[in-house]
PDB file of C-alpha atoms in Angstrom:
ATOM      1  CA  THR A   1     -20.961  38.210   3.340  1.00 41.00           C
ATOM      2  CA  THR A   2     -24.221  40.082   2.785  1.00 40.00           C
ATOM      3  CA  ARG A   3     -26.278  40.268  -0.361  1.00 43.00           C
ATOM      4  CA  ALA A   4     -28.924  42.940  -0.773  1.00 39.00           C
ATOM      5  CA  ARG A   5     -30.599  43.745  -4.066  1.00 38.00           C
ATOM      6  CA  GLY A   6     -32.678  46.564  -5.452  1.00 38.00           C
ATOM      7  CA  ALA A   7     -31.482  49.467  -3.284  1.00 39.00           C
ATOM      8  CA  SER A   8     -28.416  51.156  -1.866  1.00 40.00           C
ATOM      9  CA  THR A   9     -26.269  49.644   0.862  1.00 39.00           C
ATOM     10  CA  THR A  10     -24.851  51.278   3.973  1.00 41.00           C
ATOM     11  CA  ILE A  11     -21.830  49.426   5.263  1.00 42.00           C
ATOM     12  CA  ALA A  12     -21.822  49.401   9.050  1.00 43.00           C
ATOM     13  CA  VAL A  13     -18.874  47.806  10.792  1.00 43.00           C
ATOM     14  CA  GLY A  14     -18.943  46.951  14.488  1.00 40.00           C
ATOM     15  CA  ILE A  15     -15.895  47.821  16.577  1.00 34.00           C
ATOM     16  CA  ASP A  16     -15.265  46.235  19.970  1.00 36.00           C
ATOM     17  CA  ALA A  17     -13.142  47.647  22.784  1.00 31.00           C
ATOM     18  CA  SER A  18      -9.943  46.453  21.130  1.00 35.00           C
ATOM     19  CA  GLN A  19     -10.919  48.261  17.904  1.00 35.00           C
ATOM     20  CA  THR A  20     -11.534  44.985  16.063  1.00 35.00           C
ATOM     21  CA  ALA A  21     -14.344  44.795  13.513  1.00 35.00           C
ATOM     22  CA  ILE A  22     -16.787  42.135  14.658  1.00 35.00           C
ATOM     23  CA  GLY A  23     -19.904  42.656  12.557  1.00 38.00           C
ATOM     24  CA  ALA A  24     -21.535  44.206   9.526  1.00 38.00           C
ATOM     25  CA  THR A  25     -24.979  45.177   8.381  1.00 36.00           C
ATOM     26  CA  ALA A  26     -26.423  46.153   5.017  1.00 34.00           C
ATOM     27  CA  THR A  27     -29.314  48.622   5.197  1.00 33.00           C
ATOM     28  CA  VAL A  28     -31.804  48.096   2.383  1.00 30.00           C
ATOM     29  CA  SER A  29     -34.065  51.036   1.616  1.00 33.00           C
ATOM     30  CA  SER A  30     -37.060  51.303  -0.696  1.00 31.00           C
ATOM     31  CA  ASP A  31     -40.039  53.630  -1.067  1.00 35.00           C
ATOM     32  CA  ASN A  32     -41.963  51.736   1.590  1.00 35.00           C
ATOM     33  CA  GLU A  33     -39.593  50.058   3.994  1.00 33.00           C
ATOM     34  CA  SER A  34     -36.129  49.756   5.470  1.00 31.00           C
ATOM     35  CA  GLU A  35     -34.633  46.609   6.897  1.00 33.00           C
ATOM     36  CA  GLY A  36     -31.268  45.496   8.271  1.00 33.00           C
ATOM     37  CA  VAL A  37     -29.518  42.425   6.932  1.00 33.00           C
ATOM     38  CA  VAL A  38     -26.913  41.128   9.370  1.00 35.00           C
ATOM     39  CA  ALA A  39     -23.761  39.424   8.122  1.00 35.00           C
ATOM     40  CA  ARG A  40     -22.437  36.178   9.548  1.00 30.00           C
ATOM     41  CA  GLU A  41     -20.090  37.942  11.934  1.00 34.00           C
ATOM     42  CA  SER A  42     -21.104  38.585  15.549  1.00 32.00           C
ATOM     43  CA  ALA A  43     -23.103  41.498  16.954  1.00 27.00           C
ATOM     44  CA  TRP A  44     -21.431  44.882  17.316  1.00 27.00           C
ATOM     45  CA  SER A  45     -21.114  47.502  20.031  1.00 28.00           C
ATOM     46  CA  GLU A  46     -19.924  50.597  18.205  1.00 31.00           C
ATOM     47  CA  VAL A  47     -20.757  51.353  14.568  1.00 34.00           C
ATOM     48  CA  ASN A  48     -18.982  53.092  11.717  1.00 43.00           C
ATOM     49  CA  SER A  49     -20.894  53.471   8.454  1.00 47.00           C
ATOM     50  CA  GLN A  50     -20.210  54.407   4.843  1.00 51.00           C
ATOM     51  CA  ASP A  51     -23.109  55.081   2.455  1.00 55.00           C
ATOM     52  CA  THR A  52     -21.866  53.627  -0.820  1.00 55.00           C
ATOM     53  CA  GLY A  53     -24.982  53.915  -3.007  1.00 56.00           C
ATOM     54  CA  SER A  54     -24.538  50.284  -4.067  1.00 60.00           C
ATOM     55  CA  ASP A  55     -26.273  47.022  -3.147  1.00 72.00           C
ATOM     56  CA  GLY A  56     -23.371  44.635  -3.652  1.00 84.00           C
ATOM     57  CA  PRO A  57     -21.906  42.029  -1.263  1.00 90.00           C
ATOM     58  CA  VAL A  58     -19.701  42.881   1.707  1.00 92.00           C
ATOM     59  CA  ALA A  59     -16.724  41.055   3.234  1.00 93.00           C
ATOM     60  CA  ILE A  60     -14.646  41.967   6.302  1.00 93.00           C
ATOM     61  CA  SER A  61     -10.926  41.191   6.433  1.00 94.00           C
ATOM     62  CA  PRO A  62      -9.910  38.661   9.125  1.00 94.00           C
ATOM     63  CA  ASP A  63      -8.187  41.302  11.277  1.00 92.00           C
ATOM     64  CA  GLY A  64     -11.117  43.695  10.893  1.00 92.00           C
ATOM     65  CA  SER A  65      -9.026  46.510   9.439  1.00 93.00           C
ATOM     66  CA  LEU A  66     -10.614  46.489   5.968  1.00 93.00           C
ATOM     67  CA  VAL A  67     -14.050  46.065   4.419  1.00 93.00           C
ATOM     68  CA  ALA A  68     -14.472  44.979   0.790  1.00 94.00           C
ATOM     69  CA  HIS A  69     -17.705  45.971  -0.961  1.00 93.00           C
ATOM     70  CA  GLY A  70     -18.931  45.057  -4.446  1.00 93.00           C
ATOM     71  CA  GLU A  71     -19.959  48.263  -6.161  1.00 91.00           C
ATOM     72  CA  GLY A  72     -21.042  47.509  -9.705  1.00 91.00           C
ATOM     73  CA  SER A  73     -18.203  45.644 -11.413  1.00 92.00           C
ATOM     74  CA  ASN A  74     -15.610  46.970  -8.954  1.00 94.00           C
ATOM     75  CA  VAL A  75     -14.618  45.886  -5.472  1.00 95.00           C
ATOM     76  CA  ILE A  76     -13.909  48.905  -3.285  1.00 94.00           C
ATOM     77  CA  VAL A  77     -11.813  48.313  -0.172  1.00 95.00           C
ATOM     78  CA  TYR A  78     -12.472  50.644   2.766  1.00 94.00           C
ATOM     79  CA  GLU A  79     -10.338  51.223   5.825  1.00 92.00           C
ATOM     80  CA  THR A  80     -12.453  50.380   8.877  1.00 88.00           C
ATOM     81  CA  GLN A  81     -11.312  53.190  11.159  1.00 87.00           C
ATOM     82  CA  SER A  82     -11.313  56.079   8.695  1.00 86.00           C
ATOM     83  CA  GLU A  83     -14.167  54.675   6.562  1.00 84.00           C
ATOM     84  CA  SER A  84     -12.173  55.901   3.559  1.00 89.00           C
ATOM     85  CA  PRO A  85     -11.732  53.934   0.306  1.00 92.00           C
ATOM     86  CA  VAL A  86      -8.143  52.753  -0.010  1.00 94.00           C
ATOM     87  CA  GLN A  87      -8.277  50.449  -3.046  1.00 95.00           C
ATOM     88  CA  ASN A  88     -10.349  49.922  -6.192  1.00 95.00           C
ATOM     89  CA  ILE A  89     -10.136  46.357  -7.521  1.00 96.00           C
ATOM     90  CA  SER A  90     -11.269  46.362 -11.131  1.00 94.00           C
ATOM     91  CA  VAL A  91     -10.934  42.858 -12.559  1.00 91.00           C
ATOM     92  CA  ALA A  92     -14.541  42.007 -13.415  1.00 90.00           C
ATOM     93  CA  SER A  93     -16.493  42.937 -16.539  1.00 89.00           C
ATOM     94  CA  SER A  94     -19.886  42.497 -14.834  1.00 91.00           C
ATOM     95  CA  ASP A  95     -21.415  43.217 -11.442  1.00 92.00           C
ATOM     96  CA  ILE A  96     -20.077  41.531  -8.309  1.00 94.00           C
ATOM     97  CA  ALA A  97     -22.333  38.782  -6.908  1.00 92.00           C
ATOM     98  CA  SER A  98     -20.265  37.379  -4.007  1.00 94.00           C
ATOM     99  CA  LEU A  99     -17.148  38.096  -1.954  1.00 95.00           C
ATOM    100  CA  ASP A 100     -15.115  36.337   0.704  1.00 96.00           C
ATOM    101  CA  TRP A 101     -11.788  37.110   2.348  1.00 96.00           C
ATOM    102  CA  HIS A 102      -9.224  34.335   2.817  1.00 97.00           C
ATOM    103  CA  PRO A 103      -8.128  33.730   6.424  1.00 96.00           C
ATOM    104  CA  ASP A 104      -4.612  34.899   5.490  1.00 94.00           C
ATOM    105  CA  GLY A 105      -6.021  38.388   4.933  1.00 94.00           C
ATOM    106  CA  ASP A 106      -4.453  38.692   1.476  1.00 95.00           C
ATOM    107  CA  ARG A 107      -6.696  36.879  -0.996  1.00 96.00           C
ATOM    108  CA  LEU A 108     -10.228  37.783  -2.022  1.00 97.00           C
ATOM    109  CA  ALA A 109     -12.575  35.403  -3.815  1.00 97.00           C
ATOM    110  CA  ILE A 110     -14.817  37.428  -6.131  1.00 97.00           C
ATOM    111  CA  GLY A 111     -17.867  35.895  -7.840  1.00 95.00           C
ATOM    112  CA  THR A 112     -19.622  37.764 -10.643  1.00 94.00           C
ATOM    113  CA  PHE A 113     -22.860  37.872 -12.597  1.00 90.00           C
ATOM    114  CA  GLY A 114     -20.651  37.392 -15.652  1.00 90.00           C
ATOM    115  CA  ASN A 115     -20.042  33.742 -14.714  1.00 91.00           C
ATOM    116  CA  ASN A 116     -16.509  34.243 -13.429  1.00 94.00           C
ATOM    117  CA  LEU A 117     -14.660  33.500 -10.218  1.00 96.00           C
ATOM    118  CA  HIS A 118     -11.679  35.791  -9.670  1.00 97.00           C
ATOM    119  CA  VAL A 119      -9.059  35.132  -7.005  1.00 97.00           C
ATOM    120  CA  TYR A 120      -7.252  38.354  -6.179  1.00 97.00           C
ATOM    121  CA  ASP A 121      -4.269  39.100  -3.934  1.00 96.00           C
ATOM    122  CA  GLN A 122      -5.452  42.313  -2.285  1.00 94.00           C
ATOM    123  CA  SER A 123      -2.179  43.109  -0.529  1.00 92.00           C
ATOM    124  CA  ALA A 124      -0.107  42.626  -3.692  1.00 95.00           C
ATOM    125  CA  ASN A 125      -2.802  44.173  -5.905  1.00 94.00           C
ATOM    126  CA  THR A 126      -2.516  41.192  -8.278  1.00 96.00           C
ATOM    127  CA  LEU A 127      -5.056  38.977 -10.034  1.00 97.00           C
ATOM    128  CA  LEU A 128      -4.118  35.353  -9.316  1.00 96.00           C
ATOM    129  CA  ASP A 129      -6.722  33.414 -11.291  1.00 96.00           C
ATOM    130  CA  THR A 130     -10.002  33.588 -13.237  1.00 96.00           C
ATOM    131  CA  LEU A 131     -12.328  30.602 -13.681  1.00 96.00           C
ATOM    132  CA  ASN A 132     -15.515  30.602 -15.765  1.00 94.00           C
ATOM    133  CA  TYR A 133     -18.542  28.559 -14.662  1.00 89.00           C
ATOM    134  CA  GLY A 134     -21.148  29.359 -17.306  1.00 84.00           C
ATOM    135  CA  TYR A 135     -23.499  31.260 -15.022  1.00 83.00           C
ATOM    136  CA  THR A 136     -23.588  33.535 -11.988  1.00 88.00           C
ATOM    137  CA  VAL A 137     -21.184  32.677  -9.164  1.00 93.00           C
ATOM    138  CA  TRP A 138     -23.665  33.389  -6.370  1.00 90.00           C
ATOM    139  CA  ALA A 139     -21.550  32.276  -3.444  1.00 93.00           C
ATOM    140  CA  VAL A 140     -17.910  31.896  -2.422  1.00 96.00           C
ATOM    141  CA  ALA A 141     -16.507  30.805   0.950  1.00 97.00           C
ATOM    142  CA  TRP A 142     -12.968  29.969   2.037  1.00 97.00           C
ATOM    143  CA  SER A 143     -12.672  27.111   4.521  1.00 97.00           C
ATOM    144  CA  PRO A 144     -11.726  28.169   8.070  1.00 96.00           C
ATOM    145  CA  GLY A 145      -8.235  26.729   7.675  1.00 96.00           C
ATOM    146  CA  GLY A 146      -7.796  28.416   4.291  1.00 96.00           C
ATOM    147  CA  ASP A 147      -7.015  25.183   2.426  1.00 96.00           C
ATOM    148  CA  ASN A 148     -10.164  25.085   0.281  1.00 97.00           C
ATOM    149  CA  LEU A 149     -12.615  27.386  -1.483  1.00 97.00           C
ATOM    150  CA  ALA A 150     -16.313  26.540  -1.879  1.00 96.00           C
ATOM    151  CA  VAL A 151     -18.088  27.983  -4.915  1.00 95.00           C
ATOM    152  CA  GLY A 152     -21.851  28.009  -5.600  1.00 91.00           C
ATOM    153  CA  VAL A 153     -23.000  28.433  -9.198  1.00 89.00           C
ATOM    154  CA  GLY A 154     -26.526  29.453 -10.259  1.00 80.00           C
ATOM    155  CA  THR A 155     -28.862  27.333 -12.343  1.00 63.00           C
ATOM    156  CA  ARG A 156     -29.258  28.410 -15.939  1.00 53.00           C
ATOM    157  CA  TYR A 157     -32.673  29.483 -17.216  1.00 53.00           C
ATOM    158  CA  LYS A 158     -33.785  30.224 -20.761  1.00 51.00           C
ATOM    159  CA  ASP A 159     -37.229  31.602 -21.562  1.00 50.00           C
ATOM    160  CA  GLY A 160     -38.393  30.599 -18.090  1.00 54.00           C
ATOM    161  CA  ALA A 161     -37.195  26.987 -18.423  1.00 54.00           C
ATOM    162  CA  GLN A 162     -34.378  25.353 -16.503  1.00 56.00           C
ATOM    163  CA  THR A 163     -31.561  24.330 -18.831  1.00 54.00           C
ATOM    164  CA  ASP A 164     -28.989  23.061 -16.360  1.00 60.00           C
ATOM    165  CA  GLN A 165     -28.670  21.997 -12.744  1.00 68.00           C
ATOM    166  CA  GLY A 166     -27.157  24.049 -10.009  1.00 80.00           C
ATOM    167  CA  ALA A 167     -23.668  23.162  -8.853  1.00 87.00           C
ATOM    168  CA  ALA A 168     -21.250  23.712  -6.007  1.00 90.00           C
ATOM    169  CA  TYR A 169     -17.543  22.992  -6.007  1.00 93.00           C
ATOM    170  CA  ILE A 170     -14.674  22.672  -3.564  1.00 95.00           C
ATOM    171  CA  LEU A 171     -11.405  23.973  -4.979  1.00 96.00           C
ATOM    172  CA  ASP A 172      -7.867  23.734  -3.686  1.00 96.00           C
ATOM    173  CA  ALA A 173      -7.119  27.213  -2.366  1.00 96.00           C
ATOM    174  CA  ASP A 174      -3.666  27.437  -3.925  1.00 95.00           C
ATOM    175  CA  SER A 175      -3.971  25.623  -7.257  1.00 95.00           C
ATOM    176  CA  ARG A 176      -7.733  26.254  -7.730  1.00 95.00           C
ATOM    177  CA  GLY A 177      -7.960  22.634  -8.873  1.00 95.00           C
ATOM    178  CA  GLN A 178     -11.399  21.065  -8.414  1.00 95.00           C
ATOM    179  CA  LEU A 179     -11.585  18.619  -5.505  1.00 95.00           C
ATOM    180  CA  ARG A 180     -15.318  18.034  -5.250  1.00 93.00           C
ATOM    181  CA  ALA A 181     -18.489  18.797  -7.220  1.00 90.00           C
ATOM    182  CA  VAL A 182     -22.166  18.393  -6.310  1.00 88.00           C
ATOM    183  CA  THR A 183     -25.167  19.148  -8.505  1.00 83.00           C
ATOM    184  CA  GLY A 184     -28.930  19.340  -8.123  1.00 75.00           C
ATOM    185  CA  ASP A 185     -32.065  21.123  -9.258  1.00 66.00           C
ATOM    186  CA  ASP A 186     -32.588  22.728  -5.872  1.00 61.00           C
ATOM    187  CA  ILE A 187     -29.134  23.996  -4.877  1.00 64.00           C
ATOM    188  CA  ALA A 188     -28.834  26.974  -7.166  1.00 56.00           C
ATOM    189  CA  ARG A 189     -30.339  30.327  -8.133  1.00 64.00           C
ATOM    190  CA  GLU A 190     -29.187  32.909  -5.588  1.00 68.00           C
ATOM    191  CA  GLY A 191     -27.943  30.182  -3.242  1.00 81.00           C
ATOM    192  CA  ASP A 192     -25.170  30.067  -0.687  1.00 90.00           C
ATOM    193  CA  VAL A 193     -22.313  27.902   0.603  1.00 93.00           C
ATOM    194  CA  ALA A 194     -20.888  27.706   4.127  1.00 95.00           C
ATOM    195  CA  TRP A 195     -18.332  25.829   6.225  1.00 96.00           C
ATOM    196  CA  SER A 196     -18.531  24.547   9.770  1.00 96.00           C
ATOM    197  CA  ALA A 197     -16.050  26.175  12.153  1.00 94.00           C
ATOM    198  CA  SER A 198     -13.935  22.997  12.210  1.00 94.00           C
ATOM    199  CA  GLY A 199     -13.942  22.784   8.398  1.00 95.00           C
ATOM    200  CA  ASP A 200     -15.054  19.150   8.422  1.00 95.00           C
ATOM    201  CA  LYS A 201     -18.514  19.935   7.010  1.00 95.00           C
ATOM    202  CA  TRP A 202     -19.898  22.250   4.345  1.00 95.00           C
ATOM    203  CA  ALA A 203     -23.418  23.214   3.332  1.00 93.00           C
ATOM    204  CA  VAL A 204     -24.904  24.080  -0.060  1.00 91.00           C
ATOM    205  CA  ALA A 205     -28.200  25.952  -0.395  1.00 87.00           C
ATOM    206  CA  GLY A 206     -30.423  27.513  -3.033  1.00 79.00           C
ATOM    207  CA  GLY A 207     -33.697  27.229  -4.919  1.00 73.00           C
ATOM    208  CA  GLY A 208     -35.200  25.205  -7.733  1.00 61.00           C
ATOM    209  CA  PRO A 209     -37.064  26.340 -10.859  1.00 57.00           C
ATOM    210  CA  GLN A 210     -39.196  29.412 -10.225  1.00 55.00           C
ATOM    211  CA  GLU A 211     -42.510  27.709 -10.914  1.00 50.00           C
ATOM    212  CA  GLN A 212     -41.779  24.955  -8.380  1.00 55.00           C
ATOM    213  CA  ASP A 213     -41.169  24.660  -4.662  1.00 57.00           C
ATOM    214  CA  GLY A 214     -38.267  22.551  -3.486  1.00 62.00           C
ATOM    215  CA  ALA A 215     -35.436  24.745  -2.220  1.00 77.00           C
ATOM    216  CA  GLU A 216     -33.064  22.787  -0.037  1.00 82.00           C
ATOM    217  CA  VAL A 217     -29.895  22.758   2.012  1.00 89.00           C
ATOM    218  CA  ARG A 218     -27.492  19.841   1.708  1.00 90.00           C
ATOM    219  CA  VAL A 219     -24.828  19.134   4.288  1.00 93.00           C
ATOM    220  CA  TYR A 220     -21.713  17.171   3.344  1.00 93.00           C
ATOM    221  CA  GLU A 221     -18.571  15.902   4.962  1.00 94.00           C
ATOM    222  CA  THR A 222     -15.744  17.870   3.417  1.00 92.00           C
ATOM    223  CA  GLY A 223     -14.101  14.676   2.265  1.00 85.00           C
ATOM    224  CA  GLY A 224     -17.097  12.752   1.046  1.00 81.00           C
ATOM    225  CA  ASN A 225     -20.514  11.644   2.276  1.00 89.00           C
ATOM    226  CA  GLN A 226     -23.717  13.629   2.239  1.00 91.00           C
ATOM    227  CA  LEU A 227     -24.889  13.915   5.848  1.00 93.00           C
ATOM    228  CA  ALA A 228     -28.316  15.543   5.557  1.00 91.00           C
ATOM    229  CA  THR A 229     -30.846  17.200   3.269  1.00 88.00           C
ATOM    230  CA  LEU A 230     -33.119  19.943   4.628  1.00 85.00           C
ATOM    231  CA  ASP A 231     -35.955  20.604   2.198  1.00 79.00           C
ATOM    232  CA  SER A 232     -38.870  22.248   4.032  1.00 72.00           C
ATOM    233  CA  PHE A 233     -38.412  25.585   2.275  1.00 73.00           C
ATOM    234  CA  ASP A 234     -40.379  27.646  -0.220  1.00 69.00           C
ATOM    235  CA  GLY A 235     -38.696  29.873  -2.786  1.00 71.00           C
ATOM    236  CA  ILE A 236     -34.938  30.237  -2.351  1.00 78.00           C
ATOM    237  CA  VAL A 237     -32.544  29.644   0.524  1.00 83.00           C
ATOM    238  CA  HIS A 238     -30.522  32.819   0.058  1.00 82.00           C
ATOM    239  CA  GLY A 239     -28.215  32.312   3.035  1.00 87.00           C
ATOM    240  CA  VAL A 240     -26.875  29.495   5.188  1.00 90.00           C
ATOM    241  CA  ALA A 241     -24.470  29.407   8.140  1.00 92.00           C
ATOM    242  CA  PHE A 242     -23.321  26.875  10.725  1.00 94.00           C
ATOM    243  CA  ALA A 243     -23.570  27.536  14.441  1.00 91.00           C
ATOM    244  CA  ARG A 244     -20.144  27.655  16.039  1.00 88.00           C
ATOM    245  CA  ASP A 245     -20.495  24.175  17.516  1.00 88.00           C
ATOM    246  CA  GLY A 246     -21.254  22.754  14.045  1.00 87.00           C
ATOM    247  CA  THR A 247     -24.428  20.985  15.172  1.00 87.00           C
ATOM    248  CA  ARG A 248     -26.986  23.536  13.959  1.00 89.00           C
ATOM    249  CA  ILE A 249     -27.615  25.477  10.756  1.00 90.00           C
ATOM    250  CA  VAL A 250     -29.230  28.888  10.307  1.00 89.00           C
ATOM    251  CA  THR A 251     -30.928  29.705   7.006  1.00 86.00           C
ATOM    252  CA  ALA A 252     -32.433  32.805   5.395  1.00 83.00           C
ATOM    253  CA  HIS A 253     -35.033  31.997   2.768  1.00 76.00           C
ATOM    254  CA  GLY A 254     -37.804  33.734   0.842  1.00 73.00           C
ATOM    255  CA  GLY A 255     -39.526  34.158  -2.492  1.00 63.00           C
ATOM    256  CA  TYR A 256     -38.175  34.736  -5.966  1.00 53.00           C
ATOM    257  CA  PRO A 257     -37.248  38.258  -7.057  1.00 52.00           C
TER     258      PRO A 257
END
């Protein structure tokens, strides 16, 4: 998914020769600059775009036919070919922070600034579950096989002081029962979670207290051991993704907002 804050977003979906969506970009505009933020999907050859006036996250359905976009507290689903809105999912009471589409093409994981994770059946237009985590659900990611859901939760701050650690969880995709939890000062605040293509590894990223350096990425085996810690970052690691072979990690990091 993409996250862009402080300006409007243009959804641009790449279409290959078989009319399959293979990429997305969020265009961030301000008084002084414009930049493209590329989603985790591949590059594109032909572009459709829809100016939504919102800076929320974007998720593309597995078959490429639909694009979900967080617009305020709603998730608007657009048809890729017509670029027309076809569904308004209104289950959240606060703005949308993260989105991810299950590999089955039916379920959406929706994280909010209101501390909630919603799991929604898009095809049946039905809310399946709501879980509260006490602070912003910055990141959600279904495992490639669809069995698990990774959730990244932001560190709490009060009057500039850190009051709790960041946390990331692995949930069972069907029951939403918690299978794994990891915590740490430096894996929260606008962080991210990601799976390797094989689903045997997952990564957790984020940033520590604002007055300190120490953002990091941790890599874990899905079933247990921590494999690595990457900590040569300043500010926040806003995004993390595995290369397709699972041996390399790409990060996007920068300062605090």
